PDB file of C-alpha atoms in Angstrom:
ATOM      1  CA  UNK P  96     -81.774 -58.081  31.838  1.00 56.00           C
ATOM      2  CA  UNK P  97     -78.456 -56.535  32.209  1.00 60.00           C
ATOM      3  CA  UNK P  98     -76.571 -54.992  29.314  1.00 58.00           C
ATOM      4  CA  UNK P  99     -72.946 -54.814  29.329  1.00 60.00           C
ATOM      5  CA  UNK P 100     -71.111 -52.063  27.532  1.00 56.00           C
ATOM      6  CA  UNK P 101     -67.535 -52.575  26.718  1.00 56.00           C
ATOM      7  CA  UNK P 102     -65.929 -49.155  27.173  1.00 53.00           C
ATOM      8  CA  UNK P 103     -62.479 -50.332  26.319  1.00 55.00           C
ATOM      9  CA  UNK P 104     -63.256 -51.197  22.684  1.00 51.00           C
ATOM     10  CA  UNK P 105     -65.038 -47.872  22.040  1.00 49.00           C
ATOM     11  CA  UNK P 106     -62.054 -45.816  23.056  1.00 49.00           C
ATOM     12  CA  UNK P 107     -59.462 -47.644  20.980  1.00 52.00           C
ATOM     13  CA  UNK P 108     -57.656 -45.648  18.246  1.00 50.00           C
ATOM     14  CA  UNK P 109     -58.198 -47.392  14.907  1.00 52.00           C
ATOM     15  CA  UNK P 110     -55.616 -45.345  12.943  1.00 49.00           C
ATOM     16  CA  UNK P 111     -51.940 -45.982  13.104  1.00 52.00           C
ATOM     17  CA  UNK P 112     -49.557 -43.037  13.346  1.00 51.00           C
ATOM     18  CA  UNK P 113     -48.019 -43.543   9.829  1.00 52.00           C
ATOM     19  CA  UNK P 114     -51.382 -43.323   8.033  1.00 59.00           C
ATOM     20  CA  UNK P 115     -52.563 -40.030   9.499  1.00 60.00           C
ATOM     21  CA  UNK P 116     -50.979 -37.820   6.715  1.00 75.00           C
ATOM     22  CA  UNK P 117     -48.578 -37.821   3.786  1.00 83.00           C
ATOM     23  CA  UNK P 118     -44.894 -38.085   4.345  1.00 91.00           C
ATOM     24  CA  UNK P 119     -42.352 -35.601   3.031  1.00 92.00           C
ATOM     25  CA  UNK P 120     -41.072 -38.219   0.567  1.00 92.00           C
ATOM     26  CA  UNK P 121     -44.546 -38.638  -0.939  1.00 92.00           C
ATOM     27  CA  UNK P 122     -44.878 -34.869  -1.377  1.00 92.00           C
ATOM     28  CA  UNK P 123     -41.468 -34.654  -3.085  1.00 94.00           C
ATOM     29  CA  UNK P 124     -42.293 -37.545  -5.439  1.00 94.00           C
ATOM     30  CA  UNK P 125     -45.671 -35.991  -6.324  1.00 94.00           C
ATOM     31  CA  UNK P 126     -44.096 -32.596  -7.010  1.00 95.00           C
ATOM     32  CA  UNK P 127     -41.385 -34.217  -9.138  1.00 96.00           C
ATOM     33  CA  UNK P 128     -43.957 -36.039 -11.254  1.00 96.00           C
ATOM     34  CA  UNK P 129     -46.006 -32.842 -11.684  1.00 96.00           C
ATOM     35  CA  UNK P 130     -42.863 -30.926 -12.687  1.00 96.00           C
ATOM     36  CA  UNK P 131     -41.952 -33.495 -15.342  1.00 96.00           C
ATOM     37  CA  UNK P 132     -45.505 -33.416 -16.725  1.00 96.00           C
ATOM     38  CA  UNK P 133     -45.494 -29.588 -16.783  1.00 96.00           C
ATOM     39  CA  UNK P 134     -42.142 -29.397 -18.577  1.00 96.00           C
ATOM     40  CA  UNK P 135     -43.273 -32.007 -21.112  1.00 95.00           C
ATOM     41  CA  UNK P 136     -46.510 -30.087 -21.734  1.00 95.00           C
ATOM     42  CA  UNK P 137     -44.707 -26.782 -22.286  1.00 95.00           C
ATOM     43  CA  UNK P 138     -42.203 -28.473 -24.610  1.00 95.00           C
ATOM     44  CA  UNK P 139     -45.048 -30.058 -26.606  1.00 95.00           C
ATOM     45  CA  UNK P 140     -46.855 -26.710 -26.985  1.00 94.00           C
ATOM     46  CA  UNK P 141     -43.642 -24.927 -28.009  1.00 94.00           C
ATOM     47  CA  UNK P 142     -42.774 -27.657 -30.538  1.00 93.00           C
ATOM     48  CA  UNK P 143     -46.277 -27.543 -32.005  1.00 93.00           C
ATOM     49  CA  UNK P 144     -46.202 -23.752 -32.366  1.00 92.00           C
ATOM     50  CA  UNK P 145     -42.714 -23.866 -33.853  1.00 92.00           C
ATOM     51  CA  UNK P 146     -43.753 -26.474 -36.411  1.00 92.00           C
ATOM     52  CA  UNK P 147     -46.870 -24.479 -37.284  1.00 92.00           C
ATOM     53  CA  UNK P 148     -44.808 -21.306 -37.809  1.00 91.00           C
ATOM     54  CA  UNK P 149     -42.244 -23.201 -39.881  1.00 92.00           C
ATOM     55  CA  UNK P 150     -44.933 -24.502 -42.242  1.00 93.00           C
ATOM     56  CA  UNK P 151     -46.648 -21.110 -42.368  1.00 93.00           C
ATOM     57  CA  UNK P 152     -43.381 -19.250 -43.040  1.00 93.00           C
ATOM     58  CA  UNK P 153     -42.384 -21.679 -45.789  1.00 94.00           C
ATOM     59  CA  UNK P 154     -45.728 -21.537 -47.588  1.00 94.00           C
ATOM     60  CA  UNK P 155     -46.072 -17.761 -47.173  1.00 94.00           C
ATOM     61  CA  UNK P 156     -42.581 -17.144 -48.548  1.00 96.00           C
ATOM     62  CA  UNK P 157     -43.089 -19.505 -51.473  1.00 96.00           C
ATOM     63  CA  UNK P 158     -46.431 -17.910 -52.339  1.00 97.00           C
ATOM     64  CA  UNK P 159     -45.036 -14.360 -52.051  1.00 96.00           C
ATOM     65  CA  UNK P 160     -42.145 -15.195 -54.377  1.00 97.00           C
ATOM     66  CA  UNK P 161     -44.517 -16.896 -56.840  1.00 97.00           C
ATOM     67  CA  UNK P 162     -46.768 -13.811 -56.992  1.00 97.00           C
ATOM     68  CA  UNK P 163     -43.727 -11.507 -57.294  1.00 97.00           C
ATOM     69  CA  UNK P 164     -42.357 -13.584 -60.180  1.00 97.00           C
ATOM     70  CA  UNK P 165     -45.736 -13.713 -61.946  1.00 97.00           C
ATOM     71  CA  UNK P 166     -46.221  -9.937 -61.572  1.00 97.00           C
ATOM     72  CA  UNK P 167     -42.733  -9.192 -62.906  1.00 96.00           C
ATOM     73  CA  UNK P 168     -43.221 -11.619 -65.802  1.00 95.00           C
ATOM     74  CA  UNK P 169     -46.458  -9.924 -66.839  1.00 94.00           C
ATOM     75  CA  UNK P 170     -45.063  -6.401 -66.416  1.00 94.00           C
ATOM     76  CA  UNK P 171     -41.753  -7.040 -68.207  1.00 94.00           C
ATOM     77  CA  UNK P 172     -43.165  -9.000 -71.139  1.00 90.00           C
ATOM     78  CA  UNK P 173     -45.686  -6.268 -71.986  1.00 84.00           C
ATOM     79  CA  UNK P 174     -43.373  -3.275 -71.652  1.00 91.00           C
ATOM     80  CA  UNK P 175     -41.695  -1.211 -74.360  1.00 90.00           C
ATOM     81  CA  UNK P 176     -39.228   0.745 -72.196  1.00 92.00           C
ATOM     82  CA  UNK P 177     -37.170  -0.865 -69.427  1.00 93.00           C
ATOM     83  CA  UNK P 178     -35.202   1.413 -67.113  1.00 93.00           C
ATOM     84  CA  UNK P 179     -34.000   1.712 -63.580  1.00 91.00           C
ATOM     85  CA  UNK P 180     -30.989   0.871 -61.464  1.00 95.00           C
ATOM     86  CA  UNK P 181     -29.771  -1.949 -59.249  1.00 96.00           C
ATOM     87  CA  UNK P 182     -32.474  -1.091 -56.706  1.00 97.00           C
ATOM     88  CA  UNK P 183     -35.298  -0.028 -59.030  1.00 97.00           C
ATOM     89  CA  UNK P 184     -37.082  -1.207 -62.141  1.00 97.00           C
ATOM     90  CA  UNK P 185     -39.203   1.243 -64.148  1.00 97.00           C
ATOM     91  CA  UNK P 186     -41.339  -0.205 -66.937  1.00 96.00           C
ATOM     92  CA  UNK P 187     -43.379   1.679 -69.539  1.00 95.00           C
ATOM     93  CA  UNK P 188     -45.756   0.344 -72.183  1.00 93.00           C
ATOM     94  CA  UNK P 189     -48.388   2.013 -74.375  1.00 90.00           C
ATOM     95  CA  UNK P 190     -51.095   1.990 -71.688  1.00 92.00           C
ATOM     96  CA  UNK P 191     -49.420   0.813 -68.491  1.00 95.00           C
ATOM     97  CA  UNK P 192     -46.484   1.759 -66.248  1.00 96.00           C
ATOM     98  CA  UNK P 193     -44.910  -0.235 -63.423  1.00 97.00           C
ATOM     99  CA  UNK P 194     -42.419   0.778 -60.737  1.00 97.00           C
ATOM    100  CA  UNK P 195     -40.556  -1.629 -58.469  1.00 98.00           C
ATOM    101  CA  UNK P 196     -38.218   0.025 -55.962  1.00 98.00           C
ATOM    102  CA  UNK P 197     -36.250  -1.686 -53.199  1.00 98.00           C
ATOM    103  CA  UNK P 198     -36.590   0.177 -49.892  1.00 97.00           C
ATOM    104  CA  UNK P 199     -33.554  -0.583 -47.731  1.00 96.00           C
ATOM    105  CA  UNK P 200     -35.157   1.031 -44.662  1.00 96.00           C
ATOM    106  CA  UNK P 201     -38.285  -1.134 -44.607  1.00 96.00           C
ATOM    107  CA  UNK P 202     -36.377  -4.030 -46.239  1.00 97.00           C
ATOM    108  CA  UNK P 203     -39.171  -4.538 -48.735  1.00 98.00           C
ATOM    109  CA  UNK P 204     -40.015  -3.838 -52.370  1.00 98.00           C
ATOM    110  CA  UNK P 205     -42.425  -0.990 -53.024  1.00 98.00           C
ATOM    111  CA  UNK P 206     -44.391  -0.970 -56.249  1.00 97.00           C
ATOM    112  CA  UNK P 207     -47.002   0.926 -58.222  1.00 97.00           C
ATOM    113  CA  UNK P 208     -49.002   0.329 -61.372  1.00 96.00           C
ATOM    114  CA  UNK P 209     -50.463   3.116 -63.498  1.00 96.00           C
ATOM    115  CA  UNK P 210     -53.032   2.330 -66.172  1.00 95.00           C
ATOM    116  CA  UNK P 211     -53.043   5.279 -68.581  1.00 94.00           C
ATOM    117  CA  UNK P 212     -51.897   6.041 -72.087  1.00 93.00           C
ATOM    118  CA  UNK P 213     -48.632   8.010 -72.096  1.00 90.00           C
ATOM    119  CA  UNK P 214     -47.959   7.369 -68.389  1.00 93.00           C
ATOM    120  CA  UNK P 215     -44.589   7.575 -66.678  1.00 94.00           C
ATOM    121  CA  UNK P 216     -43.523   5.172 -63.912  1.00 96.00           C
ATOM    122  CA  UNK P 217     -43.805   6.494 -60.361  1.00 95.00           C
ATOM    123  CA  UNK P 218     -40.234   6.746 -59.005  1.00 94.00           C
ATOM    124  CA  UNK P 219     -41.491   6.696 -55.397  1.00 96.00           C
ATOM    125  CA  UNK P 220     -44.152   3.971 -55.032  1.00 97.00           C
ATOM    126  CA  UNK P 221     -45.811   3.441 -51.647  1.00 95.00           C
ATOM    127  CA  UNK P 222     -47.348  -0.044 -51.716  1.00 96.00           C
ATOM    128  CA  UNK P 223     -45.286  -2.831 -50.111  1.00 97.00           C
ATOM    129  CA  UNK P 224     -45.118  -5.929 -52.283  1.00 97.00           C
ATOM    130  CA  UNK P 225     -44.161  -8.456 -49.611  1.00 97.00           C
ATOM    131  CA  UNK P 226     -45.928  -8.931 -46.243  1.00 95.00           C
ATOM    132  CA  UNK P 227     -44.664  -6.763 -43.383  1.00 93.00           C
ATOM    133  CA  UNK P 228     -43.279  -9.815 -41.544  1.00 94.00           C
ATOM    134  CA  UNK P 229     -40.906 -10.500 -44.463  1.00 96.00           C
ATOM    135  CA  UNK P 230     -37.539  -8.798 -44.871  1.00 97.00           C
ATOM    136  CA  UNK P 231     -35.698  -8.576 -48.186  1.00 98.00           C
ATOM    137  CA  UNK P 232     -31.921  -8.188 -48.257  1.00 97.00           C
ATOM    138  CA  UNK P 233     -29.149  -8.388 -50.867  1.00 96.00           C
ATOM    139  CA  UNK P 234     -31.741  -7.225 -53.414  1.00 97.00           C
ATOM    140  CA  UNK P 235     -30.646  -6.431 -56.946  1.00 97.00           C
ATOM    141  CA  UNK P 236     -32.166  -5.690 -60.351  1.00 97.00           C
ATOM    142  CA  UNK P 237     -29.982  -5.960 -63.434  1.00 96.00           C
ATOM    143  CA  UNK P 238     -30.965  -5.148 -67.009  1.00 94.00           C
ATOM    144  CA  UNK P 239     -28.957  -6.432 -69.971  1.00 94.00           C
ATOM    145  CA  UNK P 240     -29.568  -5.734 -73.652  1.00 91.00           C
ATOM    146  CA  UNK P 241     -29.905  -8.753 -75.910  1.00 90.00           C
ATOM    147  CA  UNK P 242     -28.440  -9.027 -79.413  1.00 88.00           C
ATOM    148  CA  UNK P 243     -31.969  -9.528 -80.762  1.00 84.00           C
ATOM    149  CA  UNK P 244     -33.045  -6.112 -79.469  1.00 82.00           C
ATOM    150  CA  UNK P 245     -34.850  -7.208 -76.352  1.00 86.00           C
ATOM    151  CA  UNK P 246     -33.771  -6.947 -72.752  1.00 91.00           C
ATOM    152  CA  UNK P 247     -33.105  -9.468 -70.057  1.00 94.00           C
ATOM    153  CA  UNK P 248     -34.061  -8.475 -66.510  1.00 96.00           C
ATOM    154  CA  UNK P 249     -32.636 -10.405 -63.570  1.00 97.00           C
ATOM    155  CA  UNK P 250     -33.838  -9.953 -60.015  1.00 98.00           C
ATOM    156  CA  UNK P 251     -32.168 -11.575 -57.024  1.00 98.00           C
ATOM    157  CA  UNK P 252     -32.178 -11.301 -53.273  1.00 98.00           C
ATOM    158  CA  UNK P 253     -32.732 -13.010 -49.964  1.00 98.00           C
ATOM    159  CA  UNK P 254     -36.105 -13.140 -48.228  1.00 98.00           C
ATOM    160  CA  UNK P 255     -36.445 -13.763 -44.504  1.00 97.00           C
ATOM    161  CA  UNK P 256     -39.937 -14.440 -43.157  1.00 96.00           C
ATOM    162  CA  UNK P 257     -40.175 -13.861 -39.415  1.00 95.00           C
ATOM    163  CA  UNK P 258     -42.779 -15.433 -37.137  1.00 93.00           C
ATOM    164  CA  UNK P 259     -42.728 -15.619 -33.316  1.00 92.00           C
ATOM    165  CA  UNK P 260     -41.481 -19.204 -33.149  1.00 89.00           C
ATOM    166  CA  UNK P 261     -39.696 -19.657 -36.475  1.00 90.00           C
ATOM    167  CA  UNK P 262     -37.780 -17.726 -39.144  1.00 92.00           C
ATOM    168  CA  UNK P 263     -37.524 -18.970 -42.711  1.00 95.00           C
ATOM    169  CA  UNK P 264     -34.872 -17.600 -45.044  1.00 96.00           C
ATOM    170  CA  UNK P 265     -34.240 -18.400 -48.686  1.00 97.00           C
ATOM    171  CA  UNK P 266     -32.510 -16.758 -51.611  1.00 98.00           C
ATOM    172  CA  UNK P 267     -34.211 -16.130 -54.924  1.00 97.00           C
ATOM    173  CA  UNK P 268     -33.115 -15.286 -58.436  1.00 97.00           C
ATOM    174  CA  UNK P 269     -35.225 -15.033 -61.541  1.00 97.00           C
ATOM    175  CA  UNK P 270     -34.593 -13.894 -65.097  1.00 96.00           C
ATOM    176  CA  UNK P 271     -37.206 -12.380 -67.408  1.00 96.00           C
ATOM    177  CA  UNK P 272     -36.918 -11.614 -71.098  1.00 92.00           C
ATOM    178  CA  UNK P 273     -38.506  -8.610 -72.764  1.00 88.00           C
ATOM    179  CA  UNK P 274     -38.658  -8.941 -76.549  1.00 81.00           C
ATOM    180  CA  UNK P 275     -40.682  -5.797 -77.332  1.00 69.00           C
ATOM    181  CA  UNK P 276     -38.428  -2.968 -78.431  1.00 53.00           C
TER     182      UNK P 276
END
């Protein structure tokens, strides 16, 4: 029994020359697609962070102004002596004193509260009222006497809340009436 081996078929190359690797065009197309996907991903992350900071800045600013207004309302309504200047408000009552002073260097409002009978307001408070990432500008207190004997206190300014991807700025103005004289 004789076996025949076909040597010609065993030595044939089964791959064509074009299929051995990727062409330059395929590499360029792949890199282009990856670049577009990368740019879109970075844009999506940036947009998401920007939107998050915008919402956070808006809610933080609104809440800070609400607390500031509520604190001033409580302090002014219960006071018997209202004093100060365009950048400060000094309030004295029988058992409580408040100081609100605008600090143009830190661009914030500093405040203090003293609970004691016969106290005097601290003219140089140290506690910042607004968060450190907020800046207050064009700040002004004004005190006007009313015909009824009370006083009307107006506070106004501009608050700018700064986050890495978004800044939120709004103006504020509020008027409080003190009827204790």
